Tab-separated table of C-alpha atoms in Angstrom:
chain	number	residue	atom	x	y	z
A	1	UNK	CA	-5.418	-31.839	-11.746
A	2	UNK	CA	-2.376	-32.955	-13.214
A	3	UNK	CA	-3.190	-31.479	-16.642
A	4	UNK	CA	-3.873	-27.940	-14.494
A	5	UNK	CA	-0.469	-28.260	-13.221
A	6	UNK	CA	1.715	-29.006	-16.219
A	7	UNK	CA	0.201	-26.059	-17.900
A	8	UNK	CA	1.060	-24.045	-15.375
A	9	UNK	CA	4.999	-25.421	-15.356
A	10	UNK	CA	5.219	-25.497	-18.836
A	11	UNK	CA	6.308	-21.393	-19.133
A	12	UNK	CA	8.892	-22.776	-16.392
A	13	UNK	CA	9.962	-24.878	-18.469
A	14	UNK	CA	10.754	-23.810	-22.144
A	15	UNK	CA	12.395	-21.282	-19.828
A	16	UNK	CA	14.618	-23.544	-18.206
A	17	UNK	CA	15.537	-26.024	-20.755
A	18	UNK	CA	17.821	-23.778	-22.689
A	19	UNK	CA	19.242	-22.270	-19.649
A	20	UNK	CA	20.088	-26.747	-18.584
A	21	UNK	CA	21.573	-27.090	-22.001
A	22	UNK	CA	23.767	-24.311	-21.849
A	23	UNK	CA	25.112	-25.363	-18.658
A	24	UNK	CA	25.459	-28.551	-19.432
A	25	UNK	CA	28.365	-27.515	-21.806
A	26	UNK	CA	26.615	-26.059	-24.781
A	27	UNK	CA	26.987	-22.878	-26.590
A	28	UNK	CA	25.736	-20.642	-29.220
A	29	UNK	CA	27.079	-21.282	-32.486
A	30	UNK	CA	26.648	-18.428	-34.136
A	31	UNK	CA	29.161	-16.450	-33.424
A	32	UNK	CA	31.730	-17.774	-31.334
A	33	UNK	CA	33.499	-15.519	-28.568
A	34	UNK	CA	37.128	-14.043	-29.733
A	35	UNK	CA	39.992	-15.863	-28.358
A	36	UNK	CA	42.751	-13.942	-26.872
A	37	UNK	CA	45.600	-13.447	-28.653
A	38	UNK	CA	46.846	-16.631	-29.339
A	39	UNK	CA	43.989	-18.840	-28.143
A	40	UNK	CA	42.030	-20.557	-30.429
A	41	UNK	CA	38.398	-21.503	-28.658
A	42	UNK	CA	37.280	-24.518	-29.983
A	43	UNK	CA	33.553	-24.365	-31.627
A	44	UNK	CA	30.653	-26.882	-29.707
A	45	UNK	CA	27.463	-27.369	-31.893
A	46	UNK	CA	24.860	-24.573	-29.913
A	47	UNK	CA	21.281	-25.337	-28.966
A	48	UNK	CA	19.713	-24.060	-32.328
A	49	UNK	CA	21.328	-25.809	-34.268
A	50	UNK	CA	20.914	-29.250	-32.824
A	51	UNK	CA	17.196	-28.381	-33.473
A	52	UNK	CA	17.065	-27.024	-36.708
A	53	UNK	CA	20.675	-27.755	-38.535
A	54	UNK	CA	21.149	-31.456	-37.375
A	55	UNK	CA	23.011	-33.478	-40.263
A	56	UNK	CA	20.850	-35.063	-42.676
A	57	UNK	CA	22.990	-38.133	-43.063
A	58	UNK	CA	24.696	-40.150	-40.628
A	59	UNK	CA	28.358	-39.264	-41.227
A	60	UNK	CA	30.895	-36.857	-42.879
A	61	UNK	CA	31.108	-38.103	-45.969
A	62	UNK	CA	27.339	-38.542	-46.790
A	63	UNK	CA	26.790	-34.880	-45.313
A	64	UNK	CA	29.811	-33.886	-47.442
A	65	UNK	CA	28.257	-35.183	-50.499
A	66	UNK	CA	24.810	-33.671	-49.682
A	67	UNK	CA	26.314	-30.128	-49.307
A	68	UNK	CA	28.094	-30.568	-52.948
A	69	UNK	CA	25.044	-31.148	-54.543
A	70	UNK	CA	22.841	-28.519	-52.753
A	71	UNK	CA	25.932	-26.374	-53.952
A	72	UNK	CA	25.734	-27.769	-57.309
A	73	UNK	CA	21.611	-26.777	-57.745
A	74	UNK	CA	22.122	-23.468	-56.722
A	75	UNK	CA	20.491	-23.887	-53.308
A	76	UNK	CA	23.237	-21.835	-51.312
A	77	UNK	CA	21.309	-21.362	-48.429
A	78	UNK	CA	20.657	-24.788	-47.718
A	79	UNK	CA	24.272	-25.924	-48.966
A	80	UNK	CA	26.001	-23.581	-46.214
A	81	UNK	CA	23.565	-25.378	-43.809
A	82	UNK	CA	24.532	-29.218	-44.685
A	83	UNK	CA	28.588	-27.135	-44.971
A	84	UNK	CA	28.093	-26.442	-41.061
A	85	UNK	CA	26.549	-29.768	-39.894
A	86	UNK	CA	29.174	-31.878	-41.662
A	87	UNK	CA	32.237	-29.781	-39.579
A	88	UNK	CA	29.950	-29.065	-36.644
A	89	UNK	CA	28.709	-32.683	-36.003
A	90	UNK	CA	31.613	-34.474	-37.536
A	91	UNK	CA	34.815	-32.127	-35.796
A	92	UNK	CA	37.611	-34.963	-35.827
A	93	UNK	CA	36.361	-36.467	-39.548
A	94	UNK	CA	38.985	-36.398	-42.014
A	95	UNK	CA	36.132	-34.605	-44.079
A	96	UNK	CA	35.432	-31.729	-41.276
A	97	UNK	CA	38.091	-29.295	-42.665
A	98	UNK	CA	36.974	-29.615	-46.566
A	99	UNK	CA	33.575	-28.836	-45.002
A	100	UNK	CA	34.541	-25.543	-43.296
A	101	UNK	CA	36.551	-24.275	-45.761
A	102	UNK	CA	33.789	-24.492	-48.323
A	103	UNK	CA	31.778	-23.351	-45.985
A	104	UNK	CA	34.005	-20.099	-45.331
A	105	UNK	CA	34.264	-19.916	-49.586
A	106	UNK	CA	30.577	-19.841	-49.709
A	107	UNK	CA	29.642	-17.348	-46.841
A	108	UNK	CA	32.489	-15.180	-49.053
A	109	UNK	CA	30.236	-15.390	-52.302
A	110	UNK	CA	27.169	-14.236	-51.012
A	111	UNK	CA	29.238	-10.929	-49.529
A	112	UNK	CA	29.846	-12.258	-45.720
A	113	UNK	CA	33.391	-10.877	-46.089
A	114	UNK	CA	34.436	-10.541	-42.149
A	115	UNK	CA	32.701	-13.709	-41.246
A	116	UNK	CA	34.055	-15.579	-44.134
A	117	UNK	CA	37.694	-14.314	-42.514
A	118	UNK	CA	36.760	-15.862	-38.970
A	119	UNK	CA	35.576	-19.138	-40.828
A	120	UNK	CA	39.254	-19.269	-42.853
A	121	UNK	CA	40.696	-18.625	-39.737
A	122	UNK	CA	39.132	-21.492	-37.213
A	123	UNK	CA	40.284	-23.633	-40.231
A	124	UNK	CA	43.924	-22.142	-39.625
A	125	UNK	CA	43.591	-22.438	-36.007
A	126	UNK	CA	42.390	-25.980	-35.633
A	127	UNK	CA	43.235	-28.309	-38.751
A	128	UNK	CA	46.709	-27.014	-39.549
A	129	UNK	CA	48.255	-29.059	-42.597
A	130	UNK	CA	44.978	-30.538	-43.638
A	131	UNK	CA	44.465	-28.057	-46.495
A	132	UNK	CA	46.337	-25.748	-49.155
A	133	UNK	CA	47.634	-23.623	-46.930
A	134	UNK	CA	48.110	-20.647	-49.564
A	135	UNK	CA	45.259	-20.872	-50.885
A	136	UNK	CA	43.377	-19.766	-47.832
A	137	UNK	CA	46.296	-17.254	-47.398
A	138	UNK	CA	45.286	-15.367	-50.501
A	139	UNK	CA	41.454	-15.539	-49.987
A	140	UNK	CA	42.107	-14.203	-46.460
A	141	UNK	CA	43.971	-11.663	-47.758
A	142	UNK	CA	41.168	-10.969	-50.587
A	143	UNK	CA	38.830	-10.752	-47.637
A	144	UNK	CA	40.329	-8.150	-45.992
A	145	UNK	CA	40.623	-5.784	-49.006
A	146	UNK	CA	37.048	-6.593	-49.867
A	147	UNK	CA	36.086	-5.176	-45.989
A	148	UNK	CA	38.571	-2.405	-46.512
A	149	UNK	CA	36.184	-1.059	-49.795
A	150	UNK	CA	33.001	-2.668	-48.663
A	151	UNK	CA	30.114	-0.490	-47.964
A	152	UNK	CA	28.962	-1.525	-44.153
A	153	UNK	CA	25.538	-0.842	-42.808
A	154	UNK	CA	23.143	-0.414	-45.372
A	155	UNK	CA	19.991	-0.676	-43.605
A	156	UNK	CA	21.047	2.734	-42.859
A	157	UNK	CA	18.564	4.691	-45.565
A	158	UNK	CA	19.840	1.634	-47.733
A	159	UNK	CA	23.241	3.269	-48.542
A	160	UNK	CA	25.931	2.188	-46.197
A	161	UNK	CA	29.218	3.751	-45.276
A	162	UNK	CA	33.065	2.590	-45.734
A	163	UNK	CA	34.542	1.960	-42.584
A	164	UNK	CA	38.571	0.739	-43.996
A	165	UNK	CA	39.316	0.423	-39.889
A	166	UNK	CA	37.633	-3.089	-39.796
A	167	UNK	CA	40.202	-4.466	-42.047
A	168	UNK	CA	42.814	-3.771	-40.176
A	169	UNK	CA	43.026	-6.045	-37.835
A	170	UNK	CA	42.794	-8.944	-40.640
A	171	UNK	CA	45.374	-7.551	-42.627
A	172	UNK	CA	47.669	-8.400	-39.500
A	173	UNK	CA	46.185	-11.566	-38.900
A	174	UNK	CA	47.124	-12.639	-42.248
A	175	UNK	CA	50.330	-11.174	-42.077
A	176	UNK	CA	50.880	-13.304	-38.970
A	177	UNK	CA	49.115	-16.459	-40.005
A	178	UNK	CA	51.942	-16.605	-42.828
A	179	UNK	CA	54.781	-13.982	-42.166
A	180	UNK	CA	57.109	-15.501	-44.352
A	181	UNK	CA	54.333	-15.268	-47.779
A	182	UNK	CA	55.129	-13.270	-50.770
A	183	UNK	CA	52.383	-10.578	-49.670
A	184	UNK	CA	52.842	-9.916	-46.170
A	185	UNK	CA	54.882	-6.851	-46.295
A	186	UNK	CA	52.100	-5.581	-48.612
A	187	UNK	CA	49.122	-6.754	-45.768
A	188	UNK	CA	51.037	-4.669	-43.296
A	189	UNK	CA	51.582	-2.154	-45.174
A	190	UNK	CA	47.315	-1.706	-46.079
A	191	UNK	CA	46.736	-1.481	-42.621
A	192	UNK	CA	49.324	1.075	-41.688
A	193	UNK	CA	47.969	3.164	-44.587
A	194	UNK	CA	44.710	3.027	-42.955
A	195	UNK	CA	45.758	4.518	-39.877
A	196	UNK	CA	47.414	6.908	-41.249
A	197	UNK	CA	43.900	7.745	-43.795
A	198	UNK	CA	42.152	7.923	-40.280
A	199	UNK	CA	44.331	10.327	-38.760
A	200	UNK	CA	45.481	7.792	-36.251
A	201	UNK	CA	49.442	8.774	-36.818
A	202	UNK	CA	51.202	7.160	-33.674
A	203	UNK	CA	49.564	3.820	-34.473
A	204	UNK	CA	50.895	4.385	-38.489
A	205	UNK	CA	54.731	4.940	-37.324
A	206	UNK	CA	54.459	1.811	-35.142
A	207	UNK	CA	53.158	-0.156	-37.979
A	208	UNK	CA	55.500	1.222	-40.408
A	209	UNK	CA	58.608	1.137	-38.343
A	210	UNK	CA	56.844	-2.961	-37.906
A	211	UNK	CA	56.945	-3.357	-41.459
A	212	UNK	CA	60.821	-2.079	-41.728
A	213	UNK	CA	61.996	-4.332	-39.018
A	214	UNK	CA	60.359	-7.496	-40.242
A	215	UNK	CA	60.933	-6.770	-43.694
A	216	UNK	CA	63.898	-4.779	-44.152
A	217	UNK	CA	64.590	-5.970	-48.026
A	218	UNK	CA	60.963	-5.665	-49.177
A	219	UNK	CA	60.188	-3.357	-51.229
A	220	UNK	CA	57.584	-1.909	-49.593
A	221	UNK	CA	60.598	-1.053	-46.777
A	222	UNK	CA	61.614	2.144	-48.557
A	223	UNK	CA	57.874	3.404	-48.599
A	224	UNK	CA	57.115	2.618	-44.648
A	225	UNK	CA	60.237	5.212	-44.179
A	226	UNK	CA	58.708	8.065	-46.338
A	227	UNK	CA	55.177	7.280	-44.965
A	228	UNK	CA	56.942	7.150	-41.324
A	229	UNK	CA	58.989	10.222	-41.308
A	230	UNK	CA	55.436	11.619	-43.542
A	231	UNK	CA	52.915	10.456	-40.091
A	232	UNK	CA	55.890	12.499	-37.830
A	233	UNK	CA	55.907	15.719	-39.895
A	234	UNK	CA	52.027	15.315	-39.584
A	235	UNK	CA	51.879	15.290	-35.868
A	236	UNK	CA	54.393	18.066	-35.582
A	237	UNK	CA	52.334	20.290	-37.802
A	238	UNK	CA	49.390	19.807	-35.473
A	239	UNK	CA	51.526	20.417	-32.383
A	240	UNK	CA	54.133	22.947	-33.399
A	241	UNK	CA	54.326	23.733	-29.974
A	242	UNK	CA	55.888	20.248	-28.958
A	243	UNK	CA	59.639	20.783	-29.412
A	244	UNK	CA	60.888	17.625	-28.188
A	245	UNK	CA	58.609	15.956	-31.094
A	246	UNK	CA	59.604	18.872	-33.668
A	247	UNK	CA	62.917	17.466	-32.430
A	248	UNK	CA	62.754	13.913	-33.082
A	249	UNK	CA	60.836	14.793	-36.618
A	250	UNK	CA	63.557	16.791	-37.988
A	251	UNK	CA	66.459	13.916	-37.044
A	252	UNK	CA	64.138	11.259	-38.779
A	253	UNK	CA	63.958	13.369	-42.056
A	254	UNK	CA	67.637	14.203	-41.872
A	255	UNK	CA	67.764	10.072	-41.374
A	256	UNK	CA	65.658	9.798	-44.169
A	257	UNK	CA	67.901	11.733	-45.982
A	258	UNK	CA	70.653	9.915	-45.516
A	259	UNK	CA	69.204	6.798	-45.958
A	260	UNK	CA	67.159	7.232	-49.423
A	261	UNK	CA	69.354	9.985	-51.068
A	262	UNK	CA	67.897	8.658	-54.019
A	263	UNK	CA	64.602	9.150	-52.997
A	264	UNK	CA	61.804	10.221	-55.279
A	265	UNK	CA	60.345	11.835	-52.278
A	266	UNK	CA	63.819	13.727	-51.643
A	267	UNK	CA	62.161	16.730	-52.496
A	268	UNK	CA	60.058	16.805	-50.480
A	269	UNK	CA	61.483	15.828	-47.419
A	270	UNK	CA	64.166	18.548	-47.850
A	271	UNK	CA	61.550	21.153	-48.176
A	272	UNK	CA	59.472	19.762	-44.365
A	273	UNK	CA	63.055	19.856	-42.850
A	274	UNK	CA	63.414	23.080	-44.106
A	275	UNK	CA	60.585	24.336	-42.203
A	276	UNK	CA	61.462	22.516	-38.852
A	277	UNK	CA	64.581	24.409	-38.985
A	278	UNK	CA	62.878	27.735	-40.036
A	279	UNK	CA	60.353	26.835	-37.115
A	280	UNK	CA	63.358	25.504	-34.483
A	281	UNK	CA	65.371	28.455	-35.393
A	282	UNK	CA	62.604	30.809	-34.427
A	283	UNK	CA	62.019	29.099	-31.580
A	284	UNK	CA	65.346	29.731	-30.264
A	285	UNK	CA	65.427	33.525	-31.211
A	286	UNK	CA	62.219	33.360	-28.904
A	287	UNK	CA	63.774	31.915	-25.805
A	288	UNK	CA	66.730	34.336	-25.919
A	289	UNK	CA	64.443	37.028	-26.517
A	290	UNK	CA	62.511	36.211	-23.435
A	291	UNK	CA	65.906	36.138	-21.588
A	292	UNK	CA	66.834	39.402	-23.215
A	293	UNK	CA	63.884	41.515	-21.664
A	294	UNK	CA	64.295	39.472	-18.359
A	295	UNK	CA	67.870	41.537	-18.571
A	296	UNK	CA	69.550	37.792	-18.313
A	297	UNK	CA	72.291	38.737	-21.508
A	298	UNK	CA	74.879	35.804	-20.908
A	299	UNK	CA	71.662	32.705	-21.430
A	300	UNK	CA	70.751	35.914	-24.249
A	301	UNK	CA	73.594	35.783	-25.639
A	302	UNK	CA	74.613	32.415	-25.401
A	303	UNK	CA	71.041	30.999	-26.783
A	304	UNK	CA	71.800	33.350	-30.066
A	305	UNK	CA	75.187	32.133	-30.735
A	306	UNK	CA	73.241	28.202	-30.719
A	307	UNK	CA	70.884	29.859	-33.016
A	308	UNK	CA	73.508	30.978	-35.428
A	309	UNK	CA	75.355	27.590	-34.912
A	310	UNK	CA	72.744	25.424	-35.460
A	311	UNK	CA	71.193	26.911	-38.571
A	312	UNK	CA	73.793	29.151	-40.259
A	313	UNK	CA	71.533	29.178	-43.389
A	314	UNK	CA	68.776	30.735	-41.840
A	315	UNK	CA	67.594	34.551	-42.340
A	316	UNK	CA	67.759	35.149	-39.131
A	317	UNK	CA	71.613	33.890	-38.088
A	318	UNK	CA	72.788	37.392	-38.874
A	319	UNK	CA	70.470	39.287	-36.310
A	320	UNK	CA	71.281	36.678	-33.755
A	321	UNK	CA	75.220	36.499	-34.179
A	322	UNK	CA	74.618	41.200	-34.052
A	323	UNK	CA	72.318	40.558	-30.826
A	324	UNK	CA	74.822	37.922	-29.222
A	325	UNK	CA	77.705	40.953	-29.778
A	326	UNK	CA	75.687	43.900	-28.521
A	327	UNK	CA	74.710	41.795	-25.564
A	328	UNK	CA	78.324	40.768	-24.507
């Protein structure tokens, strides 16, 4: 009888065990949920892996010295295994930080580029000055530029495709783990670059104009306000309708200008300011057009005489200044 019953509990129970564990405290290790911004959530050794990645030794520095020499044969597999028990199982060991960040350097040379990045950056989080800081600086920063250029998803027909938007966020991350590091300016300036690749100009200006603020005497400063002013003229050439944008474009390039007169990209500027002039200055021969056939000559006349004002160079400053006279 008893036998009859315990069969019949035992579905019940594989079922239930996990869900006790979990509640008791435990979590999945293999992946661990994103903090908020600022939050660091500290890692608890998950139900799998107190079955089948317990430590083989009985402290750090054993299970230390066990993952070296798995390293050391080649078996990388097993290594990053003995890597994860040794910080997992032994968090407050002076040995625990040396463990994850070979850990993180290992999950990097077998192409895990994003989750090498979270791995260096639990090890920023949690054992601050208990490694070379710089060093994981740099490989974080290697890291992102290897998921910038990485080909991502190639179970699809076994090719992949770049997707430069998932470094983005780690380019700031490292900018912000270490703002005051010889490469941060550059680290902001990938990841603005990418949104402006992608189209995505209002987030570009914001990181640009970032970049300038933080970094006013880097030289990647005097870039950010070409590539800035360059996102604006974008956005007004898709909405040439927007004048209050067309607006605000053609003061940043005349800013610009008078900022970098020794620009390389001088040229260039001059020539898109050109055509928001061309493009205001039509826009206010069409107004007092309108006002013209609506028989309203003094806002006529008055809007033609801004015209002429405002952009005395243009072709069309002598028709307004004749309309203007003929209307009053």
């Amino acid at each position: 009888m008893i036998p009859l019953l315990l069969r019949r509990l035992l579905p019940l129970l594989c079922l239930a065990a996990p869900a006790a564990l979990f509640a008791a405290g435990y979590e999945p290790d293999s992946n661990f949920a994103s903090p908020g911004p600022g939050e660091t959530q500290r890692r608890t050794v998950g139900l799998f892996t107190r079955l089948f990645n317990s430590p083989a030794k009985t402290n750090a520095t054993e299970q230390l010295a066990l993952a070296r020499t798995l390293e050391a044969q080649g078996r990388t597999r097993q290594a990053l295994n003995a890597y994860k028990a040794a910080f997992l199982f032994f968090q407050t060991s002076v040995e625990a930080p040396e463990a994850l960040r070979a850990y993180a350097r290992l999950l990097e040379k077998r192409g895990k580029y994003s989750q090498s990045f979270d791995e260096y950056q639990y090890l920023i989080d949690t054992y601050a000055g208990r490694f070379p800081y710089d060093s994981v600086i740099e490989s974080q920063y290697a890291l992102a530029n290897q998921v910038r250029t990485e080909r991502y998803g190639r179970w699809f027909f076994g090719i992949g495709f770049v997707t430069p938007q998932r470094a983005i966020p780690l380019y700031f991350q490292t900018a912000s783990n270490a703002p005051n590091w010889k490469a941060a300016p550059e680290a902001l300036m990938s990841a603005a670059a990418i949104y402006q690749q992608e189209g995505q100009f209002d987030d570009a200006i914001r990181a640009y104009a970032d970049l300038q603020t933080r970094y006013p005497a880097a030289q990647e400063a005097d870039e950010a306000a070409y590539q800035m002013v360059n996102c604006m003229m974008s956005i007004a050439r898709r909405q040439r309708n927007n004048t209050q944008h067309t607006l605000n474009t053609r003061a940043a390039l005349a800013q610009y200008l008078k900022d970098h007169p020794e620009s390389p990209h001088a040229e260039e500027v001059k020539t898109d300011l050109a055509d928001l002039d061309a493009r205001q200055a039509q826009t206010l021969m069409d107004r007092a057009y309108v006002y013209e056939r609506a028989r309203k000559n003094s806002v006529a006349a008055s809007l033609y005489r801004q015209m002429a004002a405002e952009f005395p160079h243009s072709p069309l400053a002598e028709k307004a200044l004749q309309k203007a006279a003929a209307l009053t």
